[in-house]
Structure formats: structure tokens, C-alpha cells
Amino acid sequence: MALLEVKDLKIAYRNNATGEQSLAVDGVSFTLDRGETLGIVGESGCGKSTIARALMAYCRPGGEIVGGQILFDGRDVRAFSEDQLRELRGKRMAMVPQDPLTSLTYHMRVGAQVDEISRIHQKLDAKAARQHTLSLFERTNLPDPARTYRRYPHENSGGQRQRVVIAGALACQPDLLILDEPTTALDTTTEMQVLKLVKDLRDRLGVALVYITHDLTLTNYMCENVLVMLDGKVVERGRTAQVFEAPTTAYAKKLVAAIPRVDAPAPVAQASTRTGAALLDVRNLTFRYGRSWSLNPFARRTIDAPAVDDVSFSVPAGGTVGLVGESGSGKSTIANVVVGLLTPTSGTVTFDGQDVGSVDGKRSADLRRRIQVVFQNPLSSLNPRQQVETILTRPLQVFFGITGGPARDRAAELLEQMELSPDLLRRYPRQLSGGQQQRVAVARAFAAKPDLLLCDEITSALDVSVQAQVLALLKDIQLKTGTACLFISHDLGVVKQVCDEVAVLQKGKLVESGRPADVFAAPSHPYTRRLIAAASRREDYEDIASGQDAAAPALEMASSTPGKGQT
Amino acid sequence: MSASSSRAIQVLTHSPGTMIGVVLVMLHLAVAVFAPLLIPYGETQLVGAPLLAPGHPDFLLGTDAIGRDYFSRLLMGGRTSITVAMVGVLGAVLFATLIGVSAAYIGGLYDDVVMRIVDTKLSMPGILFVSLFVIGFGRSVVVLTIVIGISYFPGAVRTIRAQALTQVPLDYVKAARLRGESALSVILRELTPNVAEVVVVEFAIRTSSAILIVSALSFLGLGISPPTPDWGLMVSESVNQIYAAPWLVLLPAAFISSLVVGLNFASDGLANALGLDAARGLHRS
């Protein structure tokens, strides 16, 4: 008998306004035994997290299991009483959710939070629970368990927090561990450390794993079997390697093809529009966050570490330059200096022959028009209370004085350029999908007819196939208009795909730069090598693990100075 | 917008508590507006024998100590305090929106100064401030409205600023700044629509508390002046007859409570409906 058997599972959500039920999960079946790993892959909204919760007999408000069975050890979890479920959850099956910061309680020390689990389920006394927690921390490779035990969640880095959550999930040695996008909130090297840990634990403890992710490459690394889901249905299933090598359905083929790979050959030299002359030239840029004074003594800021340290690079007209690095490496600070939100401590920023570094927020309207930004998260960069029409016509009004009918026509034209229907003009951002939102954000940037487009992690909030589409459209419109692009990303695959040149940043310093093909083929700096290894997720990840100690202090630094991370 | 407002209506009508609240408030507002058409006698006229009990064939709810029709006085008794409370709070909330949002957006010293002034005001007991103000500037409807406005302004600033602070770091604000929009334009065009829900709820909640304050003032003799009928005043005028004619106290008290309870239920429901909506917008990513 299999440990977990899901038969023809159907879950529906009720629409609050209309009262109609729509199926979020439609006839999903699978089995899983101890020591096995099953990956569930699909884009956001395909029902994968809904399944994860349903395995623990839980639905979000408005959701309901309307058909099928979930057999755990041969018994249907839906028939369990609340008391029986409490026994089941945490003790026999455990879940690791996506964001460790929200899944830990802010005001409790992390040790106490893990203690709680074994005190409730295994009835350990305080001392035994503490011992148990310390041993769990040790097993999950947390540095200095005794110290970590006393810390609050915010005093740990993202990777450490997620390891605490995993330690909690393992507290009662569950038979089934459900991981719901456990590394999506983490950066690449931290992600590798967590993945390696999970894999080790699976091999050592023989626990059954359900691994939910939108990242196909991860399943290849983590799972023996995989389910590919689309709109609540399983469209493809099988051994991971097989699905990966030879996907049979159109959707799976599209997913596999959309993965940007670092190890793929560089795209054939495209008809580049670069003309050679530097449009943006950054020389010896240094930036320190200064002290800020306030009546409130607790709000005064006194950190004084350089966020960007002597960085030089240039973007040729029509060219695309990538800035790569982990969070906290100073990428976003550079972006803020380039757009004029921050004034450099020293060094110069020259745009089209004009020194723009010291202008300090008083840039001319024309200069503001010529440098446009597309932000990371489209849902936050589009005003939720404005219709797409307002969002697109506002820059037209501000920069060109176009209003009324002509502005509306131009907005529709911009949407069409991004392959969106003009019908969307009447929609609000949250009525659009993530990809549509980001395309509207790109359209807004191009409304100003910029010379330089600054893309700040524009694909990291998007699913992989949507990401490919947005990048293709961006490349297309860039070729048509001859706009230069400064492309900031932590995703090396994406950078390799779109950039003519790449600069690698670590802790505010430029460690390597050059053509992406050269940099990725023969990285000269160990940090670049580590980034590449983490991104390609090869089996030879040992050098990442060995680089772990070097990476840890960097991460702690990044999390302790929230002001300078990315926004 | 239509989709989200229809959902808000759905949620409003979904919970029985909210329904009761909305019905009570509607009823009270309708009575206050149409009272002059509904009353059988002038509210200040002496029309019958004093202290007639309710159920009298000519006077539905009897008469008060000097022989005025109690039914007419009760229907008219909410108009002044409801108007004073609503106008005062509306002014407070609108002004607080401008100040709160700008404090959140501009920050720095301006924010500090605004918030310390707000803290100073919040550290005074409300009823004390209001009574001193009325004693100092005299009893009139205008003074009352202004003092209600002043006393509800600081709390509203605090709430609205807090909501605006969640919006200021978002990239759409950054995008507007990079477009070169003026501070006023960012505040009015970008930020204010995104705090509108809080402003509406704030208005509803504070109105209910303002009605209580006005009634309390009238009861203490610092609010609305006789012979204008007012529930708080009517309670205080009838306290002496509480054993002989308890309905004279109980009826206006019941009118005050039903309005305040109704407002509280309705604003709770409103907050739920709108809060749900706001959460749906920004917590999805």
C-alpha cells in the first residue's frame, strides 16, 4: 500500500461575487511511497499549492474538495475528525511554505517555535524539547545552533530562516514532507544550500517528498517523478529525466524550451542596434548611505558602509548591458543613482555627454523622459486604483502634452506593440495576469520614447514561459526603437540571453565584466564561478557547498542593512 | 471598479450583523431627513397635558414634562447631533487625508512635527478638551461642529498616515516621482485613491463616536441648547422623572444606542468588505 494515494481529486473555489464554483484542481491522481520524490510543476494559478494544502486536509476560505479521495496510509484524510487531523498535521506530515519570514512568528525566538512542535506532538518537557531542537538545527546545518536558538526570525538570513522552518517540519520525523516553493524567496546560492539539505535529508530519513515549484530545472535536480499541471489538470507525468528530455505535450515542450540556460550556446549575434558611442557612462561610482537625522532617536540612521564601491561601466547607444549579482550586491543602488533618486558619494554618471550624477532630483523633464525604468514587481509598479488607460496616458501627458483622444489612440498602439488587446485599457492592474501587467509596465516605459531603458529584475516575479515572452517582446521593441538597455538581474540565464555585455557585482564591487559568452565560458573570479554553478544547477554543486562559508557573511550583511537591498 | 464594488456590496449584505447595522443606519437617516414631514405636532409646541403616558389616542408616545408631543420630539431629536457629528467628522477626515498622506509621502521633519502635534492632542482626554472648548467659545452648533472636527482630526491623521505608509514604498510612487510629478500630484493622484477605503471606514467609525460625544455634551448641558429637541438633552431633562415616567429617559437613550450600534455594525462590515478587497490587490504576489 502506498503512503499517499490521491485519486481523481477535485477542488473548487467559490467566487464571492457570483457564488459560482470553479474547479481549481480537476481530476488529479497520483501515488507516492516512502523515500520517493514527486515534483508538481506549473505556473502560478495552476492549482499546485491548492493540492499541497489539500494533502493536509486544508482548503483556503472559499475552497472545497468536491470530489475524489486523498488516502494517507490507506485512510481518507477527509474523513478525519479535527482531533485526528491535529495528530496528522505536523506529526505525520509536515509542510514547508514559500516565504520563511511569514511562516515564522515575528516575536518568538526561533528555537522556541521549533520546541513548541515537539512539546505538543511528542509531549517532551522543556529541556528535552530544547535538546531535540538543537539537534535538528545541527542536522539542518544551521551555524552555531545554540546561538541561532536564541535569535528572532528577523535576525537570521533568508536561507537560515528557511532552514529553521525545515527543522520544524522535521521535528516529529514525518512520513510525508510537502515543500511548497521553498526556495522561491531565496537567491541562487542560498537556494542551492537549501536544496542540497533537503536532498540529503530525504536520502537519510527516507521521507516521502512532494515538491511544488514553478521551476522545471529544480524538479530535474530534486525529483524522480514529476507532474506537469495546467489549469488544474495534469497534462504530463512520468520520470523527470524523461519528461525533461522528451516532453510529449505541447505545454510541457513550451515549458522546457522556455528555460533560459547558462550552459546553452549564446544566441547568434543579433542585428544589434548599438552604435558604439557610450550613451551612459558610469565612472568610479561610489555610494554610501549617509546618516539621516530625525526628531525620533530610534529612526536616525547611522550605517555608513559603501553600498557601491568604485564601479565603472558604460552602456553604448542601442546596446544592452547586464548587471548581475546577489541581493545586497548594490545593483539596485546603482539603478537608483542612474535614474537620479540617489546622488553618488563620488564618481561621475554621464548620460549622452551630460553629467547627470550631481543633479540631485532636479533633472530636466527631457532627461527624465530619456531614461525610463521597468520595475521588478508589476503589481506594485502599477497604481492599483488606475485603469491601464490612465497608466499609459499619464506619461504621454507629462512628457509630450498629448491628452484625450490622441493619447488614447497612442495608448492602444503601445498595447498592441506589446501584443496586448486594446480592450485592456479599461482594466485595473489586478484584473490582468502577471505577464500582462509586466507588459503594461514595459509599454508605459516606451510611452516616453526613452533612449535608455533600465530593467530592474523585470522577470524575477514572472513564470518561466511568461518570462520568455516578455523578454522576446522587449528585445523586439528595443530593436525597432534602438533603445539602449541596462538590464539588472540575478538570473544569469536571462542575462546571457539578452545582453551584449555583462558586469558582475559582489558586495558593491565590480568583480568581472565582458561579453557574456566570454564571462560565462571562462569566469576569472571565484564569485562568478559560484554564481554560474548555482545557476546551472549541475550535479557538481560541490564547489557551491564549499563556497558556502564565504557566502554566509555576505547574506547576513544583506539582511541586516535593509535600506540598501533591492526594493 | 464595478466588479469590486459589487463584491463589496455582496460582502456587506452577507453577514447578518452588517445587514442589521445598515438597516438601522438607513432608518435613522431617513427619519432624520423626513422628520419634518412625519411629525404630527410641532416639536417645540405645547400641545397637551404634561407627562401623558405612551399609548394615548392623540399622542402616540405621550408628552413630556411640559406637554410637548414626545413622538415629534424623538423624530426631530437626532437631526442636530447627526448633522454636527457628520459634518465635523467629514471635515476632520478630509483634512486628515491631506495631512496624513503628505506626512507619509514627504516624511522627515514635516512628518515628525505633524505626528508630535497629533500625539500631543491624543494625550488629552477627549471629553475634557471638547468641554473646555465649548465653555471657552460658547454653545453653538457651529462651535460644536468645529470642536468635533478638531478632536477627530488627530486620530484620523494617524490611521490614514499608517495606511499611506504601506503605499509610499511601492514602485508606482517611484514611477510617478521619476516622471517628475509634483508632490501634490503624487499625493492626490497616486496615493489618495489608495487610502480611500480607510478614509471611508474612518468616517463611519468616527461618526458613531462623535454622535455619542455630542449626546454626552448635550446631557451635560454643554451641547445643543433647549428648546431644540436633542436625544442627549432629552435624557438629561427627564432624569428627574425617571421613576414617574421612565420612558422619557429610555426612549431617547434607545434612539442614541440604536444609531450608534447600527453605525458600528455597518462600519465593521464596511471595513471587512473593503479590507478584503485591498488585501486581494496587494498581497497576491
Coordinates of C-alpha atoms in Angstrom, one line a residue, chain B residues 29-39 79:
Chain B
L29 CA -31.0 58.8 8.3
A30 CA -34.4 58.5 6.6
V31 CA -36.2 59.6 9.8
A32 CA -33.8 62.5 10.3
V33 CA -34.2 63.7 6.8
F34 CA -38.0 63.3 6.5
A35 CA -38.9 64.0 10.2
P36 CA -40.5 67.5 9.4
L37 CA -43.0 65.7 7.1
L38 CA -43.7 62.9 9.6
I39 CA -44.3 64.7 12.8
R79 CA -31.2 65.9 13.3

